[in-house]
Short mmCIF file of C-alpha atoms in Angstrom, two decimals:
data_model
loop_
_atom_site.label_atom_id
_atom_site.label_comp_id
_atom_site.label_asym_id
_atom_site.label_seq_id
_atom_site.Cartn_x
_atom_site.Cartn_y
_atom_site.Cartn_z
CA UNK U 1 73.98 117.04 85.34
CA UNK U 2 70.29 116.20 85.41
CA UNK U 3 69.87 117.28 81.76
CA UNK U 4 67.56 115.06 79.66
CA UNK U 5 69.57 113.30 76.96
CA UNK U 6 68.41 111.85 73.65
CA UNK U 7 71.01 109.59 72.06
CA UNK U 8 70.90 108.56 68.39
CA UNK U 9 72.30 105.05 67.97
CA UNK U 10 72.35 102.53 65.12
CA UNK U 11 70.04 99.50 65.36
CA UNK U 12 73.08 97.26 65.01
CA UNK U 13 74.90 98.71 68.05
CA UNK U 14 75.94 96.14 70.67
CA UNK U 15 73.06 95.20 72.95
CA UNK U 16 75.25 96.03 75.93
CA UNK U 17 75.87 99.55 74.69
CA UNK U 18 72.17 100.12 74.18
CA UNK U 19 71.36 98.75 77.63
CA UNK U 20 74.09 100.80 79.32
CA UNK U 21 73.02 104.01 77.60
CA UNK U 22 69.43 103.47 78.72
CA UNK U 23 70.57 102.49 82.22
CA UNK U 24 72.30 105.88 82.50
CA UNK U 25 68.88 107.46 81.95
CA UNK U 26 69.06 108.46 78.29
CA UNK U 27 66.29 108.11 75.72
CA UNK U 28 67.70 106.14 72.79
CA UNK U 29 66.47 106.83 69.26
CA UNK U 30 67.53 104.10 66.84
CA UNK U 31 68.36 104.66 63.17
CA UNK U 32 68.79 102.12 60.43
CA UNK U 33 72.54 102.17 59.77
CA UNK U 34 72.56 98.91 57.82
CA UNK U 35 69.76 100.33 55.63
CA UNK U 36 71.77 103.45 54.89
CA UNK U 37 69.93 105.93 57.13
CA UNK U 38 72.17 108.82 58.23
CA UNK U 39 72.55 109.58 61.92
CA UNK U 40 73.51 113.13 61.04
CA UNK U 41 70.11 113.62 59.37
CA UNK U 42 68.21 111.85 62.16
CA UNK U 43 69.97 113.96 64.79
CA UNK U 44 69.39 117.18 62.89
CA UNK U 45 65.71 116.42 62.45
CA UNK U 46 65.22 115.53 66.13
CA UNK U 47 66.96 118.73 67.18
CA UNK U 48 64.69 120.84 64.98
CA UNK U 49 61.45 119.04 65.84
CA UNK U 50 61.96 118.96 69.58
CA UNK U 51 64.03 122.09 70.04
CA UNK U 52 67.06 120.15 71.29
CA UNK U 53 70.71 121.16 71.24
CA UNK U 54 72.55 118.87 68.82
CA UNK U 55 75.90 117.59 70.07
CA UNK U 56 77.83 115.77 67.36
CA UNK U 57 80.04 112.86 68.47
CA UNK U 58 83.25 114.32 67.06
CA UNK U 59 82.76 117.49 65.03
CA UNK U 60 82.25 119.61 68.17
CA UNK U 61 85.01 121.80 69.62
CA UNK U 62 84.09 120.95 73.22
CA UNK U 63 84.02 117.21 72.49
CA UNK U 64 87.40 117.45 70.79
CA UNK U 65 88.80 119.41 73.72
CA UNK U 66 87.33 116.98 76.26
CA UNK U 67 88.75 113.96 74.47
CA UNK U 68 92.00 115.86 74.08
CA UNK U 69 92.53 115.66 77.84
CA UNK U 70 93.68 112.12 77.05
CA UNK U 71 96.53 113.78 75.18
CA UNK U 72 97.42 115.81 78.26
CA UNK U 73 97.64 112.57 80.23
CA UNK U 74 99.76 110.96 77.51
CA UNK U 75 102.13 113.94 77.51
CA UNK U 76 102.47 113.87 81.28
CA UNK U 77 102.97 110.10 81.51
CA UNK U 78 105.44 110.06 78.60
CA UNK U 79 107.44 112.77 80.35
CA UNK U 80 107.49 110.69 83.56
CA UNK U 81 108.67 107.68 81.54
CA UNK U 82 111.39 109.74 79.85
CA UNK U 83 109.83 109.28 76.39
CA UNK U 84 110.32 112.36 74.22
CA UNK U 85 109.86 110.92 70.73
CA UNK U 86 107.11 108.43 69.94
CA UNK U 87 104.19 107.68 67.72
CA UNK U 88 100.81 107.79 69.44
CA UNK U 89 98.35 105.34 67.91
CA UNK U 90 94.75 106.44 68.37
CA UNK U 91 91.54 104.53 67.61
CA UNK U 92 89.84 106.77 65.05
CA UNK U 93 86.24 107.20 63.93
CA UNK U 94 85.41 110.77 62.97
CA UNK U 95 88.64 112.05 64.44
CA UNK U 96 87.44 113.73 67.65
CA UNK U 97 89.77 111.79 69.93
CA UNK U 98 92.65 111.87 67.43
CA UNK U 99 92.45 115.59 66.74
CA UNK U 100 91.97 116.42 70.42
CA UNK U 101 95.02 114.37 71.37
CA UNK U 102 97.01 115.88 68.48
CA UNK U 103 96.27 119.42 69.71
CA UNK U 104 97.20 118.53 73.29
CA UNK U 105 100.47 116.92 72.18
CA UNK U 106 101.33 119.87 69.95
CA UNK U 107 101.20 122.06 73.04
CA UNK U 108 102.58 119.70 75.69
CA UNK U 109 104.73 117.09 73.96
CA UNK U 110 105.65 118.15 70.42
CA UNK U 111 107.90 115.09 69.94
CA UNK U 112 104.89 112.78 70.09
CA UNK U 113 102.95 112.35 66.85
CA UNK U 114 99.41 111.02 66.40
CA UNK U 115 98.71 108.17 63.96
CA UNK U 116 95.06 107.31 63.33
CA UNK U 117 94.09 103.63 63.39
CA UNK U 118 90.92 102.35 61.72
CA UNK U 119 89.40 99.09 60.48
CA UNK U 120 90.49 97.96 57.02
CA UNK U 121 87.85 99.06 54.50
CA UNK U 122 86.66 101.83 56.84
CA UNK U 123 89.88 103.82 56.85
CA UNK U 124 88.43 107.11 55.69
CA UNK U 125 90.86 109.10 57.84
CA UNK U 126 93.91 107.31 56.43
CA UNK U 127 92.69 107.70 52.86
CA UNK U 128 91.71 111.33 53.43
CA UNK U 129 95.15 112.08 54.85
CA UNK U 130 96.75 110.41 51.82
CA UNK U 131 94.45 112.21 49.38
CA UNK U 132 94.75 115.59 51.05
CA UNK U 133 90.98 115.94 51.19
CA UNK U 134 88.05 114.39 53.04
CA UNK U 135 86.93 111.17 51.37
CA UNK U 136 84.06 108.91 52.44
CA UNK U 137 83.85 105.21 53.26
CA UNK U 138 82.05 103.13 50.62
CA UNK U 139 79.92 101.55 53.38
CA UNK U 140 79.08 102.06 57.03
CA UNK U 141 78.57 98.41 57.92
CA UNK U 142 80.58 95.24 57.65
CA UNK U 143 83.11 95.42 60.48
CA UNK U 144 82.89 94.39 64.13
CA UNK U 145 84.55 97.71 65.04
CA UNK U 146 81.15 99.40 64.99
CA UNK U 147 82.03 102.19 67.40
CA UNK U 148 84.55 103.83 65.09
CA UNK U 149 82.72 103.57 61.79
CA UNK U 150 81.86 107.04 60.50
CA UNK U 151 81.01 108.38 57.03
CA UNK U 152 84.22 110.47 56.75
CA UNK U 153 86.56 112.58 58.91
CA UNK U 154 84.91 115.67 60.40
CA UNK U 155 85.00 119.14 58.91
CA UNK U 156 86.66 120.40 62.07
CA UNK U 157 88.78 117.37 62.90
CA UNK U 158 90.32 116.74 59.47
CA UNK U 159 92.29 119.98 59.09
CA UNK U 160 93.85 119.35 62.51
CA UNK U 161 94.81 115.80 61.59
CA UNK U 162 96.13 116.99 58.25
CA UNK U 163 98.40 119.46 60.00
CA UNK U 164 99.54 117.25 62.89
CA UNK U 165 99.04 113.53 62.27
CA UNK U 166 101.25 111.03 60.46
CA UNK U 167 99.95 108.55 57.88
CA UNK U 168 96.93 106.53 59.02
CA UNK U 169 96.99 102.81 59.80
CA UNK U 170 94.35 100.13 59.31
CA UNK U 171 93.87 96.73 60.95
CA UNK U 172 91.64 93.74 60.21
CA UNK U 173 88.75 92.59 62.41
CA UNK U 174 90.79 89.48 63.24
CA UNK U 175 93.69 91.65 64.44
CA UNK U 176 91.30 93.68 66.58
CA UNK U 177 90.01 90.45 68.17
CA UNK U 178 93.57 89.24 68.79
CA UNK U 179 94.44 92.56 70.43
CA UNK U 180 91.34 92.23 72.67
CA UNK U 181 92.64 88.80 73.66
CA UNK U 182 96.08 90.21 74.51
CA UNK U 183 94.53 93.07 76.48
CA UNK U 184 92.62 90.45 78.49
CA UNK U 185 95.71 88.30 78.96
CA UNK U 186 98.36 90.94 79.69
CA UNK U 187 96.59 94.13 80.72
CA UNK U 188 93.55 92.59 82.45
CA UNK U 189 91.24 95.07 80.76
CA UNK U 190 88.15 94.69 78.62
CA UNK U 191 88.35 96.40 75.22
CA UNK U 192 85.70 96.49 72.52
CA UNK U 193 86.82 95.80 68.92
CA UNK U 194 86.87 99.46 67.88
CA UNK U 195 88.68 100.32 71.11
CA UNK U 196 91.41 97.76 70.44
CA UNK U 197 92.46 98.76 66.91
CA UNK U 198 95.34 100.98 68.07
CA UNK U 199 96.73 98.18 70.24
CA UNK U 200 96.29 95.86 67.25
CA UNK U 201 98.36 98.20 65.09
CA UNK U 202 101.06 98.35 67.78
CA UNK U 203 101.17 94.55 68.01
CA UNK U 204 100.72 93.49 64.40
CA UNK U 205 101.88 96.41 62.21
CA UNK U 206 105.24 97.16 63.77
CA UNK U 207 106.86 97.60 60.37
CA UNK U 208 104.66 100.64 59.79
CA UNK U 209 105.59 102.30 63.09
CA UNK U 210 108.88 104.09 63.66
CA UNK U 211 110.88 104.74 66.82
CA UNK U 212 111.74 102.83 69.97
CA UNK U 213 108.61 103.69 71.95
CA UNK U 214 104.99 103.40 70.92
CA UNK U 215 102.00 104.77 72.78
CA UNK U 216 98.46 103.64 72.08
CA UNK U 217 94.97 104.34 73.31
CA UNK U 218 92.50 101.65 74.31
CA UNK U 219 89.09 103.26 74.20
CA UNK U 220 85.78 101.65 74.99
CA UNK U 221 84.72 98.37 76.54
CA UNK U 222 81.12 98.07 75.36
CA UNK U 223 81.41 94.57 74.04
CA UNK U 224 78.79 91.83 74.21
CA UNK U 225 79.87 88.62 75.96
CA UNK U 226 79.54 86.65 72.71
CA UNK U 227 81.98 88.95 70.91
CA UNK U 228 84.40 88.83 73.85
CA UNK U 229 84.26 85.04 73.78
CA UNK U 230 85.42 85.25 70.14
CA UNK U 231 88.40 87.34 71.30
CA UNK U 232 89.23 84.76 73.99
CA UNK U 233 89.33 82.08 71.30
CA UNK U 234 92.20 83.89 69.55
CA UNK U 235 94.51 83.34 72.53
CA UNK K 1 115.76 94.00 91.07
CA UNK K 2 117.81 91.42 89.18
CA UNK K 3 117.52 88.96 92.09
CA UNK K 4 117.01 85.31 91.08
CA UNK K 5 113.56 84.13 92.20
CA UNK K 6 112.32 80.60 92.87
CA UNK K 7 108.54 80.43 93.13
CA UNK K 8 106.71 77.46 94.67
CA UNK K 9 103.37 76.94 92.93
CA UNK K 10 100.77 74.17 92.96
CA UNK K 11 100.54 71.87 89.93
CA UNK K 12 96.88 72.84 89.56
CA UNK K 13 97.59 76.59 89.29
CA UNK K 14 96.11 78.26 86.18
CA UNK K 15 98.30 77.72 83.12
CA UNK K 16 98.31 81.48 82.55
CA UNK K 17 99.70 82.15 86.02
CA UNK K 18 102.46 79.60 85.51
CA UNK K 19 103.33 81.05 82.11
CA UNK K 20 103.32 84.64 83.40
CA UNK K 21 105.50 83.77 86.39
CA UNK K 22 108.05 82.11 84.12
CA UNK K 23 107.82 84.97 81.61
CA UNK K 24 108.87 87.35 84.39
CA UNK K 25 112.06 85.29 84.72
CA UNK K 26 111.31 83.17 87.78
CA UNK K 27 112.14 79.50 88.24
CA UNK K 28 108.91 77.72 89.14
CA UNK K 29 108.99 74.69 91.44
CA UNK K 30 105.70 72.80 91.39
CA UNK K 31 104.23 70.94 94.38
CA UNK K 32 101.38 68.48 94.45
CA UNK K 33 98.57 70.42 96.14
CA UNK K 34 95.82 67.99 95.09
CA UNK K 35 97.94 65.16 96.53
CA UNK K 36 98.25 66.93 99.87
CA UNK K 37 101.87 68.12 99.59
CA UNK K 38 102.52 71.26 101.68
CA UNK K 39 104.00 74.31 100.02
CA UNK K 40 105.28 75.46 103.38
CA UNK K 41 107.37 72.30 103.65
CA UNK K 42 108.53 72.46 100.03
CA UNK K 43 109.53 76.10 100.43
CA UNK K 44 111.32 75.45 103.70
CA UNK K 45 113.26 72.53 102.23
CA UNK K 46 114.30 74.51 99.12
CA UNK K 47 115.47 77.40 101.29
CA UNK K 48 117.63 75.09 103.41
CA UNK K 49 119.03 73.03 100.55
CA UNK K 50 119.91 75.96 98.28
CA UNK K 51 120.61 78.61 100.89
CA UNK K 52 117.70 80.80 99.74
CA UNK K 53 115.79 83.42 101.69
CA UNK K 54 112.25 82.16 102.21
CA UNK K 55 109.52 84.74 101.63
CA UNK K 56 106.10 83.49 102.68
CA UNK K 57 103.10 84.71 100.67
CA UNK K 58 101.31 86.25 103.66
CA UNK K 59 102.97 85.56 107.02
CA UNK K 60 105.72 88.10 106.35
CA UNK K 61 105.71 91.59 107.89
CA UNK K 62 107.04 93.24 104.73
CA UNK K 63 104.47 91.48 102.53
CA UNK K 64 101.68 92.53 104.89
CA UNK K 65 102.97 96.11 104.88
CA UNK K 66 103.31 96.15 101.11
CA UNK K 67 99.80 94.84 100.56
CA UNK K 68 98.62 97.25 103.24
CA UNK K 69 99.40 100.15 100.91
CA UNK K 70 96.10 99.18 99.28
CA UNK K 71 94.52 100.24 102.59
CA UNK K 72 96.25 103.62 102.38
CA UNK K 73 94.71 104.09 98.93
CA UNK K 74 91.30 103.02 100.22
CA UNK K 75 91.54 105.50 103.10
CA UNK K 76 92.54 108.32 100.79
CA UNK K 77 89.88 107.59 98.18
CA UNK K 78 87.17 107.11 100.80
CA UNK K 79 88.07 110.50 102.27
CA UNK K 80 87.81 112.10 98.80
CA UNK K 81 84.40 110.45 98.36
CA UNK K 82 83.24 111.68 101.78
CA UNK K 83 82.88 108.12 103.11
CA UNK K 84 83.75 107.91 106.80
CA UNK K 85 81.96 104.71 107.81
CA UNK K 86 82.02 101.61 105.66
CA UNK K 87 82.81 97.95 105.52
CA UNK K 88 85.80 97.03 103.42
CA UNK K 89 85.45 93.60 101.83
CA UNK K 90 88.79 91.98 101.13
CA UNK K 91 89.55 88.77 99.20
CA UNK K 92 91.27 86.62 101.81
CA UNK K 93 93.66 83.68 101.62
CA UNK K 94 96.16 83.63 104.46
CA UNK K 95 95.24 87.13 105.52
CA UNK K 96 98.23 89.14 104.27
CA UNK K 97 96.18 91.61 102.24
CA UNK K 98 93.37 91.71 104.82
CA UNK K 99 95.62 92.31 107.81
CA UNK K 100 97.74 94.85 105.92
CA UNK K 101 94.65 96.80 104.90
CA UNK K 102 93.25 96.53 108.43
CA UNK K 103 96.41 98.08 109.90
CA UNK K 104 96.43 100.88 107.33
CA UNK K 105 92.76 101.67 107.98
CA UNK K 106 93.27 101.62 111.75
CA UNK K 107 95.81 104.40 111.29
CA UNK K 108 94.25 106.38 108.44
CA UNK K 109 90.51 105.70 108.41
CA UNK K 110 89.36 104.16 111.68
CA UNK K 111 85.68 104.27 110.60
CA UNK K 112 86.37 101.71 107.87
CA UNK K 113 86.34 98.06 108.95
CA UNK K 114 87.79 95.05 107.13
CA UNK K 115 85.64 91.99 106.42
CA UNK K 116 87.41 88.95 105.00
CA UNK K 117 85.77 87.17 102.06
CA UNK K 118 86.58 83.55 101.17
CA UNK K 119 85.15 80.67 99.15
CA UNK K 120 82.49 78.56 100.88
CA UNK K 121 84.18 75.48 102.37
CA UNK K 122 87.55 77.27 102.45
CA UNK K 123 86.58 79.99 104.91
CA UNK K 124 89.26 79.29 107.47
CA UNK K 125 89.58 83.01 108.32
CA UNK K 126 85.85 83.37 108.97
CA UNK K 127 85.72 80.24 111.08
CA UNK K 128 88.88 81.18 112.95
CA UNK K 129 87.48 84.61 113.73
CA UNK K 130 84.28 82.98 114.99
CA UNK K 131 86.17 80.38 117.04
CA UNK K 132 88.68 82.84 118.48
CA UNK K 133 91.57 80.65 117.36
CA UNK K 134 93.24 79.56 114.13
CA UNK K 135 91.42 76.64 112.53
CA UNK K 136 92.33 74.84 109.33
CA UNK K 137 90.40 74.07 106.15
CA UNK K 138 89.42 70.42 105.75
CA UNK K 139 90.85 70.47 102.21
CA UNK K 140 93.00 72.66 99.98
CA UNK K 141 91.36 71.77 96.69
CA UNK K 142 87.85 71.84 95.29
CA UNK K 143 87.20 75.48 94.48
CA UNK K 144 87.93 77.55 91.38
CA UNK K 145 89.20 80.32 93.69
CA UNK K 146 92.62 78.66 93.78
CA UNK K 147 94.60 81.82 94.51
CA UNK K 148 93.10 82.34 97.95
CA UNK K 149 93.08 78.78 99.25
CA UNK K 150 95.43 78.43 102.21
CA UNK K 151 95.67 75.91 105.06
CA UNK K 152 94.70 78.43 107.77
CA UNK K 153 95.14 82.11 108.67
CA UNK K 154 98.74 83.09 109.35
CA UNK K 155 100.38 83.25 112.77
CA UNK K 156 101.11 86.93 112.21
CA UNK K 157 97.99 87.86 110.26
CA UNK K 158 95.36 86.25 112.49
CA UNK K 159 95.90 88.30 115.67
CA UNK K 160 95.60 91.48 113.60
CA UNK K 161 92.37 90.29 111.97
CA UNK K 162 91.06 89.20 115.37
CA UNK K 163 91.65 92.67 116.75
CA UNK K 164 90.44 94.70 113.76
CA UNK K 165 88.21 92.74 111.37
CA UNK K 166 84.49 92.08 111.49
CA UNK K 167 82.94 88.65 110.93
CA UNK K 168 84.14 86.88 107.79
CA UNK K 169 82.02 86.25 104.71
CA UNK K 170 81.98 83.33 102.26
CA UNK K 171 80.71 83.07 98.68
CA UNK K 172 80.13 80.18 96.31
CA UNK K 173 82.14 79.51 93.15
CA UNK K 174 79.04 80.37 91.12
CA UNK K 175 78.80 83.75 92.86
CA UNK K 176 82.49 84.39 92.14
CA UNK K 177 81.87 83.64 88.45
CA UNK K 178 78.85 85.95 88.41
CA UNK K 179 80.92 88.73 89.99
CA UNK K 180 83.60 88.20 87.33
CA UNK K 181 80.85 88.61 84.73
CA UNK K 182 79.64 91.84 86.33
CA UNK K 183 83.21 93.17 86.58
CA UNK K 184 83.55 92.52 82.84
CA UNK K 185 80.18 94.12 82.08
CA UNK K 186 80.28 97.16 84.34
CA UNK K 187 83.88 97.79 85.35
CA UNK K 188 85.59 96.56 82.15
CA UNK K 189 88.22 94.74 84.19
CA UNK K 190 89.38 91.13 84.23
CA UNK K 191 89.19 89.44 87.63
CA UNK K 192 90.17 85.88 88.51
CA UNK K 193 87.74 83.86 90.66
CA UNK K 194 89.67 84.36 93.90
CA UNK K 195 90.06 88.04 93.08
CA UNK K 196 86.31 88.48 92.61
CA UNK K 197 85.01 87.01 95.89
CA UNK K 198 84.83 90.38 97.67
CA UNK K 199 82.82 91.86 94.81
CA UNK K 200 80.63 88.74 94.92
CA UNK K 201 79.93 89.31 98.61
CA UNK K 202 79.08 92.97 97.92
CA UNK K 203 76.66 91.97 95.16
CA UNK K 204 75.07 88.80 96.54
CA UNK K 205 75.38 88.98 100.34
CA UNK K 206 74.07 92.45 101.01
CA UNK K 207 72.05 91.26 103.99
CA UNK K 208 75.32 90.43 105.76
CA UNK K 209 76.84 93.86 105.18
CA UNK K 210 75.88 96.94 107.16
CA UNK K 211 76.00 100.62 106.28
CA UNK K 212 75.27 102.77 103.26
CA UNK K 213 78.64 102.43 101.58
CA UNK K 214 80.61 99.32 100.81
CA UNK K 215 84.20 99.13 99.60
CA UNK K 216 85.69 96.04 98.06
CA UNK K 217 88.99 94.89 96.61
CA UNK K 218 89.34 93.16 93.26
CA UNK K 219 92.69 91.41 93.33
CA UNK K 220 94.23 89.32 90.60
CA UNK K 221 93.40 88.70 86.95
CA UNK K 222 95.33 85.48 86.29
CA UNK K 223 92.45 83.60 84.76
CA UNK K 224 92.59 81.16 81.87
CA UNK K 225 90.39 82.04 78.87
CA UNK K 226 88.26 78.90 79.41
CA UNK K 227 87.42 79.96 82.99
CA UNK K 228 86.67 83.50 81.87
CA UNK K 229 84.34 82.14 79.20
CA UNK K 230 82.42 80.41 82.03
CA UNK K 231 82.08 83.78 83.76
CA UNK K 232 80.77 85.36 80.55
CA UNK K 233 78.09 82.67 80.40
CA UNK K 234 76.65 83.86 83.72
CA UNK K 235 75.70 87.25 82.23
#
């Protein structure tokens, strides 16, 4: 759209993601995630100092609605496939994608139910759903699924998940790598660790999923070659 | 369709391709490509001995027509993108995909012209087009682009290419690996070496391609993890 964009990213983001963001013409401002700096504070400060419009990655109605179009596609494709009842596993950080999909399914395919999938130890959505209130992760670093690590579910996203989603799931980093390997082998697509957690749950946590059909999102392929090589080694 | 299938494959085919073919329920009969055995002879003998219908991989009108549906998609998507003149680079073995696409484009998008792309040293289509008659490759082994190595262009496919295609292109194995790496990095898709040669020509042989727009096929992702790791190392 020709609008200048300033993107706040953690210093430990994949090099490829940094390079791609810059290649698309954005200015990248790094923050020290491993050191405990908060991107919410950095973003807020930048917005004030420079007079920018702050767009949060998930707690934004338009972002949730945009990501929810994935739910419209799921509803339409499930209908084509004759699937009326199924669990829909969604890679979950702050819950933008999950809540957007949940809203779309509520309207278009009420027999499909969202289940959030997160990395073990960073399953704030699952624990918040179980607790009935928003709880935070003890840490924001320590998993290869960097893209979906967030402090806690969003203020806007959580009530939607609470109303519409089933219990949350969590997978290990090793399971995410194995799912990346299977996506390479069977689907011929490149998934990043955080984008492969839903597929990992479908493959390796079947006992926690009910029904004959399972639907899952694969979201994001910003993975450095070294990390992808680790996934290939799991095959 | 529930029809029993017997597939003739070379002993040096990727392990993944063998495994996938068997997993789909086919009986695989191996032939000694490195030792000079001819799959055409093996297939013909099997068909006679067992009373099977022989379906050739490219010199079959229905195969050419089926692969030509890719050309219908190219024509439709080029129209959407406002592209009326362009070269269409196609990974080429015996010419089934190339000739099918060429026929579809002749009908639906006559401003788009097919260019065959092959591995250096196995560019029988390019040399045949230059010579005005079907010529054979000196060898059928010695490239990682195994899927598109054929003895010579087909009897049915060559006259179509002669009438409709531009001069053929050839790329090195290293260029195919680099294109696989770029497909991973930028397109997030898994391509096998033979399926990446057209993209390699688009990326590394620009001086041989005319026009402002270029279209290329990526066909096939049956690549063993070890080979894909080699492609990742080119990044």
